[in-house]
């Protein structure tokens, strides 16, 4: 019991310090990105103005909410040569009332400091507001898109780790052998092929693109999925994700496999391994009980970044090819449209998840190597 407490108390104290550190870290990241994005040209007001050009005074006046008055006023000013200048590019010829209405719709009628403080207040309660262009709340959009990204990220990460770590260990044990040579050749060649190109190739070969029609072309579920039996639902789900997940994982083995192999090779030549061999321990015992926990530390260190990339950012092109509406596609579209609520919400969530995963990484450190002491580590 005393031994358990001596481990649990420092670990709990470290976790509390790290959780407290989340607050200033999130604040700094959100603040920097808020002001960079806000002062960048081509914001949502500029986007709306660009879309309105060529619509005519009648349409413009309806957006302004002023009937024909705003349109007539704008026409009179153009006729009289009294054109008003605007801080927005492309706003020439639009009535100031129209521009003011657009600013109010997007919240840009308030000073940037007020918008910043309001954002901090809302994000503290996970209130991300509404999308500027999609007519839905940000949380509803994230909830709708998350299952797609979670599916691709979970299965891709799981398969890559389950294959790469044992393969890397075996390559280290048989370093320089024929097995090591041909496996290295295969994984390097697979890594050289872009995932989206593999996705297109799979569609051509296996989704009715000219050869076989074995797998579905798009989506995660078949029509009438809700009426299927449990086993039918599982089979249908796995059937749909087979090609997208294969496209991601085939090129993802190289990095982790070679990292595992090199970590093992670094460890097997250290003094403690030579000492264990001199004591008569079997090679299997040395690799599992001694080398594994030291070699895996560097692999575990990259786990948060790998998971974040797989879940949120690494599958954008795959989502496009297979018509899967996930977070990667949502984030890209939000950036292109300058949909600030979605941009900041996804950034906020990615950062929070990344920081929490770094805590999970530290916990895995202690599972692999209990000698790690958190009591002496700073927050």
Short mmCIF file of C-alpha atoms in Angstrom, two decimals:
data_model
loop_
_atom_site.label_atom_id
_atom_site.label_comp_id
_atom_site.label_asym_id
_atom_site.label_seq_id
_atom_site.Cartn_x
_atom_site.Cartn_y
_atom_site.Cartn_z
CA UNK A 1 0.00 0.00 0.00
CA UNK A 2 2.81 2.40 0.89
CA UNK A 3 4.57 1.56 -2.37
CA UNK A 4 1.38 2.27 -4.33
CA UNK A 5 0.88 5.63 -2.62
CA UNK A 6 4.50 6.58 -3.23
CA UNK A 7 3.77 6.17 -6.94
CA UNK A 8 0.17 7.46 -7.09
CA UNK A 9 0.61 10.70 -5.12
CA UNK A 10 3.45 12.16 -7.26
CA UNK A 11 1.62 11.08 -10.42
CA UNK A 12 -1.65 12.67 -9.27
CA UNK A 13 0.17 15.86 -8.30
CA UNK A 14 1.84 16.01 -11.70
CA UNK A 15 -1.48 15.47 -13.50
CA UNK A 16 -3.12 18.28 -11.51
CA UNK A 17 -0.28 20.65 -12.42
CA UNK A 18 -0.54 19.71 -16.07
CA UNK A 19 -4.31 20.20 -16.06
CA UNK A 20 -3.86 23.65 -14.56
CA UNK A 21 -1.31 24.39 -17.25
CA UNK A 22 -3.97 23.69 -19.88
CA UNK A 23 -5.65 27.01 -19.13
CA UNK A 24 -2.79 29.42 -20.02
CA UNK A 25 -1.72 27.19 -22.92
CA UNK A 26 -5.18 27.22 -24.48
CA UNK A 27 -5.47 30.95 -23.85
CA UNK A 28 -2.15 31.72 -25.54
CA UNK A 29 -2.85 29.60 -28.62
CA UNK A 30 -6.39 30.90 -29.09
CA UNK A 31 -5.33 34.51 -28.52
CA UNK A 32 -2.49 34.43 -31.02
CA UNK A 33 -4.61 32.80 -33.70
CA UNK A 34 -7.59 35.06 -33.02
CA UNK A 35 -5.70 38.26 -33.72
CA UNK A 36 -3.79 36.80 -36.69
CA UNK A 37 -7.01 35.66 -38.35
CA UNK A 38 -8.99 38.80 -37.49
CA UNK A 39 -6.51 41.20 -39.04
CA UNK A 40 -5.92 39.06 -42.14
CA UNK A 41 -7.63 40.31 -45.33
CA UNK A 42 -10.43 38.39 -46.96
CA UNK A 43 -12.63 37.88 -43.89
CA UNK A 44 -16.30 36.84 -43.91
CA UNK A 45 -17.49 40.38 -44.62
CA UNK A 46 -15.23 40.52 -47.68
CA UNK A 47 -16.52 37.11 -48.70
CA UNK A 48 -20.14 38.24 -48.50
CA UNK A 49 -19.40 41.47 -50.38
CA UNK A 50 -17.69 39.50 -53.13
CA UNK A 51 -20.71 37.19 -53.39
CA UNK A 52 -23.08 40.15 -53.59
CA UNK A 53 -21.33 41.89 -56.44
CA UNK A 54 -23.51 41.70 -59.54
CA UNK A 55 -26.70 40.89 -57.58
CA UNK A 56 -28.23 44.29 -58.28
CA UNK A 57 -29.54 47.03 -56.02
CA UNK A 58 -32.79 45.21 -55.27
CA UNK A 59 -31.03 42.18 -53.81
CA UNK A 60 -28.58 44.36 -51.96
CA UNK A 61 -31.36 46.39 -50.40
CA UNK A 62 -33.10 43.24 -49.17
CA UNK A 63 -29.91 42.16 -47.42
CA UNK A 64 -29.69 45.58 -45.83
CA UNK A 65 -33.29 45.29 -44.71
CA UNK A 66 -34.17 48.71 -46.09
CA UNK A 67 -36.45 47.86 -49.03
CA UNK A 68 -35.84 50.14 -52.02
CA UNK A 69 -34.53 52.98 -49.87
CA UNK A 70 -31.01 51.64 -49.50
CA UNK A 71 -30.84 50.75 -53.18
CA UNK A 72 -32.11 54.17 -54.23
CA UNK A 73 -29.71 55.90 -51.85
CA UNK A 74 -26.79 53.99 -53.27
CA UNK A 75 -27.91 54.81 -56.83
CA UNK A 76 -28.21 58.53 -56.01
CA UNK A 77 -24.72 58.62 -54.52
CA UNK A 78 -23.29 56.88 -57.56
CA UNK A 79 -25.12 59.27 -59.88
CA UNK A 80 -23.99 62.31 -57.92
CA UNK A 81 -20.37 61.26 -57.84
CA UNK A 82 -20.40 61.10 -54.04
CA UNK A 83 -19.06 57.56 -53.80
CA UNK A 84 -18.31 56.52 -50.25
CA UNK A 85 -15.02 54.82 -49.50
CA UNK A 86 -14.93 51.57 -47.54
CA UNK A 87 -12.29 49.64 -45.61
CA UNK A 88 -13.37 46.47 -47.42
CA UNK A 89 -11.89 45.51 -50.75
CA UNK A 90 -14.50 45.16 -53.47
CA UNK A 91 -17.12 47.22 -51.60
CA UNK A 92 -17.19 50.05 -54.13
CA UNK A 93 -20.74 50.81 -55.19
CA UNK A 94 -22.37 49.27 -52.11
CA UNK A 95 -24.34 51.45 -49.73
CA UNK A 96 -22.80 51.94 -46.30
CA UNK A 97 -26.03 50.67 -44.74
CA UNK A 98 -25.62 47.38 -46.58
CA UNK A 99 -22.06 47.01 -45.36
CA UNK A 100 -23.14 47.91 -41.81
CA UNK A 101 -25.83 45.24 -41.93
CA UNK A 102 -23.32 42.63 -43.10
CA UNK A 103 -20.94 43.62 -40.31
CA UNK A 104 -23.72 43.30 -37.76
CA UNK A 105 -24.72 39.88 -39.09
CA UNK A 106 -21.18 38.57 -38.63
CA UNK A 107 -20.49 40.43 -35.40
CA UNK A 108 -17.95 42.79 -36.92
CA UNK A 109 -19.89 45.86 -35.82
CA UNK A 110 -18.18 45.49 -32.43
CA UNK A 111 -14.54 46.42 -31.71
CA UNK A 112 -12.01 43.62 -31.96
CA UNK A 113 -11.35 43.73 -28.21
CA UNK A 114 -15.02 43.18 -27.43
CA UNK A 115 -15.17 40.27 -29.86
CA UNK A 116 -12.08 38.75 -28.28
CA UNK A 117 -13.45 38.95 -24.73
CA UNK A 118 -16.79 37.53 -25.86
CA UNK A 119 -15.00 34.62 -27.52
CA UNK A 120 -13.05 33.83 -24.33
CA UNK A 121 -16.27 33.91 -22.30
CA UNK A 122 -18.09 31.63 -24.74
CA UNK A 123 -15.25 29.14 -25.10
CA UNK A 124 -14.93 28.78 -21.34
CA UNK A 125 -18.41 27.20 -21.46
CA UNK A 126 -17.83 25.41 -24.82
CA UNK A 127 -20.27 27.74 -26.55
CA UNK A 128 -18.84 27.99 -30.05
CA UNK A 129 -21.73 29.88 -31.60
CA UNK A 130 -23.13 29.38 -35.08
CA UNK A 131 -21.44 28.91 -38.42
CA UNK A 132 -21.42 32.07 -40.49
CA UNK A 133 -22.41 30.35 -43.73
CA UNK A 134 -23.94 26.95 -42.89
CA UNK A 135 -27.01 27.87 -40.86
CA UNK A 136 -26.14 25.51 -38.00
CA UNK A 137 -24.38 25.64 -34.67
CA UNK A 138 -20.70 24.74 -34.64
CA UNK A 139 -21.24 22.02 -32.06
CA UNK A 140 -23.89 20.41 -34.25
CA UNK A 141 -21.51 20.44 -37.22
CA UNK A 142 -18.67 18.97 -35.16
CA UNK A 143 -20.98 16.30 -33.78
CA UNK A 144 -22.10 15.44 -37.30
CA UNK A 145 -18.59 15.23 -38.75
CA UNK A 146 -16.73 13.68 -35.79
CA UNK A 147 -17.82 10.03 -36.38
CA UNK A 148 -16.22 10.05 -39.82
CA UNK A 149 -12.87 11.38 -38.61
CA UNK A 150 -12.99 9.19 -35.50
CA UNK A 151 -13.56 6.12 -37.66
CA UNK A 152 -10.65 6.84 -39.98
CA UNK A 153 -8.36 7.97 -37.18
CA UNK A 154 -9.07 5.12 -34.76
CA UNK A 155 -8.74 2.24 -37.19
CA UNK A 156 -5.76 3.73 -39.01
CA UNK A 157 -3.84 4.40 -35.80
CA UNK A 158 -4.72 1.01 -34.33
CA UNK A 159 -3.65 -0.95 -37.42
CA UNK A 160 -0.45 1.05 -37.90
CA UNK A 161 0.66 0.50 -34.29
CA UNK A 162 -0.35 -3.18 -34.22
CA UNK A 163 1.63 -3.88 -37.39
CA UNK A 164 4.56 -1.46 -37.15
CA UNK A 165 5.76 -2.21 -33.61
CA UNK A 166 6.03 -6.03 -33.98
CA UNK A 167 7.45 -5.59 -37.48
CA UNK A 168 10.04 -3.08 -36.27
CA UNK A 169 11.08 -5.39 -33.44
CA UNK A 170 11.48 -8.34 -35.80
CA UNK A 171 13.48 -6.23 -38.24
CA UNK A 172 15.79 -5.18 -35.40
CA UNK A 173 16.29 -8.80 -34.31
CA UNK A 174 17.00 -9.83 -37.93
CA UNK A 175 18.91 -6.71 -38.87
CA UNK A 176 20.74 -7.11 -42.17
CA UNK A 177 18.94 -10.34 -43.09
CA UNK A 178 16.95 -10.96 -46.27
CA UNK A 179 13.72 -10.40 -44.31
CA UNK A 180 14.95 -6.99 -43.15
CA UNK A 181 15.90 -6.00 -46.70
CA UNK A 182 12.70 -6.91 -48.50
CA UNK A 183 10.40 -5.56 -45.79
CA UNK A 184 12.29 -2.26 -45.80
CA UNK A 185 11.90 -2.09 -49.57
CA UNK A 186 8.16 -2.76 -49.40
CA UNK A 187 7.37 -0.23 -46.65
CA UNK A 188 9.53 2.49 -48.21
CA UNK A 189 7.85 2.03 -51.59
CA UNK A 190 4.41 2.07 -49.98
CA UNK A 191 5.33 5.23 -48.09
CA UNK A 192 6.38 6.91 -51.34
CA UNK A 193 2.87 6.53 -52.80
CA UNK A 194 0.53 9.35 -51.64
CA UNK A 195 -2.53 8.17 -49.74
CA UNK A 196 -4.95 9.95 -52.05
CA UNK A 197 -3.35 8.27 -55.08
CA UNK A 198 -3.84 4.89 -53.43
CA UNK A 199 -7.44 5.86 -52.75
CA UNK A 200 -8.04 6.67 -56.42
CA UNK A 201 -6.34 3.41 -57.44
CA UNK A 202 -8.52 1.40 -55.05
CA UNK A 203 -11.65 3.02 -56.44
CA UNK A 204 -10.61 2.18 -59.99
CA UNK A 205 -9.75 -1.41 -59.11
CA UNK A 206 -12.35 -2.35 -56.49
CA UNK A 207 -15.26 0.14 -56.58
CA UNK A 208 -16.53 -0.20 -60.11
CA UNK A 209 -14.08 2.22 -61.65
CA UNK A 210 -13.31 -0.12 -64.51
CA UNK A 211 -12.46 -3.48 -62.95
CA UNK A 212 -14.12 -5.09 -59.93
CA UNK A 213 -17.02 -3.74 -57.92
CA UNK A 214 -16.36 -5.25 -54.52
CA UNK A 215 -16.51 -2.23 -52.19
CA UNK A 216 -18.85 0.78 -52.01
CA UNK A 217 -17.79 4.01 -53.64
CA UNK A 218 -18.77 6.51 -50.94
CA UNK A 219 -20.12 7.01 -47.43
CA UNK A 220 -19.84 5.03 -44.20
CA UNK A 221 -23.18 3.23 -44.32
CA UNK A 222 -25.57 1.74 -46.82
CA UNK A 223 -29.11 2.97 -47.41
CA UNK A 224 -31.46 1.61 -44.75
CA UNK A 225 -28.62 1.07 -42.27
CA UNK A 226 -30.86 1.80 -39.28
CA UNK A 227 -33.07 -1.19 -40.19
CA UNK A 228 -30.19 -3.69 -40.31
CA UNK A 229 -29.53 -6.29 -37.63
CA UNK A 230 -26.53 -5.77 -35.34
CA UNK A 231 -24.27 -8.16 -37.23
CA UNK A 232 -25.40 -6.69 -40.54
CA UNK A 233 -24.60 -3.18 -39.27
CA UNK A 234 -21.09 -4.22 -38.20
CA UNK A 235 -20.42 -5.95 -41.52
CA UNK A 236 -21.76 -3.00 -43.51
CA UNK A 237 -19.67 -0.54 -41.49
CA UNK A 238 -16.45 -2.54 -41.94
CA UNK A 239 -17.25 -2.99 -45.63
CA UNK A 240 -17.48 0.76 -46.14
CA UNK A 241 -14.34 1.72 -44.21
CA UNK A 242 -12.09 -0.93 -45.74
CA UNK A 243 -10.75 1.08 -48.68
CA UNK A 244 -10.42 4.48 -46.91
CA UNK A 245 -8.56 2.93 -43.97
CA UNK A 246 -6.35 0.85 -46.28
CA UNK A 247 -5.45 4.01 -48.24
CA UNK A 248 -4.25 5.71 -45.05
CA UNK A 249 -2.51 2.80 -43.35
CA UNK A 250 -0.51 1.37 -46.26
CA UNK A 251 1.66 4.46 -46.45
CA UNK A 252 1.78 4.90 -42.68
CA UNK A 253 3.83 1.86 -41.68
CA UNK A 254 7.24 3.15 -42.70
CA UNK A 255 7.84 5.85 -40.09
CA UNK A 256 6.80 3.91 -37.01
CA UNK A 257 8.37 0.65 -38.19
CA UNK A 258 11.78 2.21 -38.79
CA UNK A 259 11.55 4.20 -35.56
CA UNK A 260 10.86 1.02 -33.60
CA UNK A 261 13.67 -0.84 -35.33
CA UNK A 262 16.23 1.91 -34.75
CA UNK A 263 15.17 2.30 -31.11
CA UNK A 264 15.74 -1.42 -30.56
CA UNK A 265 19.08 -1.36 -32.32
CA UNK A 266 20.20 1.54 -30.13
CA UNK A 267 19.24 -0.34 -26.98
CA UNK A 268 20.65 -3.79 -27.78
CA UNK A 269 24.20 -2.44 -27.91
CA UNK A 270 24.05 -0.76 -24.50
CA UNK A 271 25.90 -2.00 -21.45
CA UNK A 272 22.88 -3.28 -19.54
CA UNK A 273 22.03 -5.66 -22.40
CA UNK A 274 25.58 -7.02 -22.46
CA UNK A 275 25.38 -7.50 -18.70
CA UNK A 276 22.09 -9.37 -18.99
CA UNK A 277 23.57 -11.67 -21.61
CA UNK A 278 26.62 -12.29 -19.43
CA UNK A 279 24.29 -13.38 -16.63
CA UNK A 280 22.85 -16.05 -18.90
CA UNK A 281 19.43 -14.53 -19.65
CA UNK A 282 17.78 -15.75 -22.83
CA UNK A 283 17.55 -13.43 -25.82
CA UNK A 284 13.75 -13.44 -25.58
CA UNK A 285 13.82 -12.39 -21.91
CA UNK A 286 16.30 -9.62 -22.67
CA UNK A 287 14.20 -8.23 -25.52
CA UNK A 288 10.90 -8.35 -23.62
CA UNK A 289 11.87 -7.50 -20.04
CA UNK A 290 14.72 -5.07 -20.59
CA UNK A 291 14.95 -3.67 -24.11
CA UNK A 292 11.22 -3.26 -24.80
CA UNK A 293 10.40 -0.67 -22.15
CA UNK A 294 13.41 1.50 -23.02
CA UNK A 295 12.96 1.25 -26.78
CA UNK A 296 9.24 2.01 -26.61
CA UNK A 297 9.65 5.35 -24.84
CA UNK A 298 10.52 7.17 -28.06
CA UNK A 299 7.62 5.43 -29.84
CA UNK A 300 5.16 6.46 -27.13
CA UNK A 301 6.47 10.03 -27.30
CA UNK A 302 5.08 10.39 -30.82
CA UNK A 303 1.66 8.95 -29.99
CA UNK A 304 -0.23 12.25 -29.38
CA UNK A 305 0.98 13.85 -32.61
CA UNK A 306 0.19 10.69 -34.59
CA UNK A 307 -3.30 10.41 -33.17
CA UNK A 308 -4.09 14.09 -33.75
CA UNK A 309 -2.87 13.85 -37.34
CA UNK A 310 -4.90 10.71 -38.00
CA UNK A 311 -8.08 12.00 -36.37
CA UNK A 312 -8.22 15.55 -37.57
CA UNK A 313 -5.74 16.64 -40.21
CA UNK A 314 -4.30 13.69 -42.08
CA UNK A 315 -7.41 12.45 -43.90
CA UNK A 316 -8.60 15.52 -45.78
CA UNK A 317 -7.92 14.18 -49.28
CA UNK A 318 -9.24 10.72 -48.36
CA UNK A 319 -12.50 12.31 -47.23
CA UNK A 320 -12.80 14.07 -50.59
CA UNK A 321 -12.04 10.96 -52.67
CA UNK A 322 -14.51 8.74 -50.80
CA UNK A 323 -17.13 11.49 -50.26
CA UNK A 324 -16.76 11.33 -46.47
CA UNK A 325 -17.70 14.53 -44.67
CA UNK A 326 -15.29 14.60 -41.73
CA UNK A 327 -13.51 17.22 -39.66
CA UNK A 328 -10.62 17.56 -42.10
CA UNK A 329 -12.92 18.60 -44.93
CA UNK A 330 -14.96 20.81 -42.61
CA UNK A 331 -11.84 22.64 -41.41
CA UNK A 332 -10.58 23.18 -44.95
CA UNK A 333 -13.93 24.55 -46.13
CA UNK A 334 -14.11 26.82 -43.08
CA UNK A 335 -10.68 28.28 -43.84
CA UNK A 336 -11.58 28.88 -47.48
CA UNK A 337 -14.87 30.57 -46.52
CA UNK A 338 -13.35 32.42 -43.52
CA UNK A 339 -15.96 30.80 -41.29
CA UNK A 340 -14.32 32.00 -38.08
CA UNK A 341 -16.51 30.18 -35.51
CA UNK A 342 -15.64 26.81 -37.09
CA UNK A 343 -11.96 27.72 -37.46
CA UNK A 344 -11.56 28.74 -33.83
CA UNK A 345 -13.69 25.89 -32.47
CA UNK A 346 -11.72 23.21 -34.32
CA UNK A 347 -8.45 24.83 -33.28
CA UNK A 348 -9.63 24.97 -29.67
CA UNK A 349 -10.69 21.32 -29.66
CA UNK A 350 -7.55 20.10 -31.46
CA UNK A 351 -5.37 21.90 -28.93
CA UNK A 352 -7.32 20.60 -25.95
CA UNK A 353 -7.25 17.02 -27.23
CA UNK A 354 -3.55 17.29 -28.00
CA UNK A 355 -2.74 18.48 -24.49
CA UNK A 356 -4.84 15.72 -22.94
CA UNK A 357 -3.13 13.15 -25.13
CA UNK A 358 0.24 14.40 -23.91
CA UNK A 359 -0.95 13.53 -20.41
CA UNK A 360 -1.87 10.08 -21.66
CA UNK A 361 1.62 9.79 -23.13
CA UNK A 362 3.17 10.53 -19.74
CA UNK A 363 0.97 7.89 -18.14
CA UNK A 364 2.06 5.36 -20.75
CA UNK A 365 5.65 6.26 -19.93
CA UNK A 366 5.15 5.04 -16.37
CA UNK A 367 3.37 1.89 -17.52
CA UNK A 368 6.27 0.98 -19.80
CA UNK A 369 9.01 2.13 -17.43
CA UNK A 370 7.96 2.49 -13.75
CA UNK A 371 11.35 3.99 -12.95
CA UNK A 372 10.19 7.34 -14.33
CA UNK A 373 9.77 9.72 -11.40
CA UNK A 374 7.14 12.46 -11.76
CA UNK A 375 7.90 13.93 -8.37
CA UNK A 376 10.99 15.63 -9.70
CA UNK A 377 9.36 16.86 -12.90
CA UNK A 378 8.09 20.36 -13.35
CA UNK A 379 4.59 21.18 -14.49
#
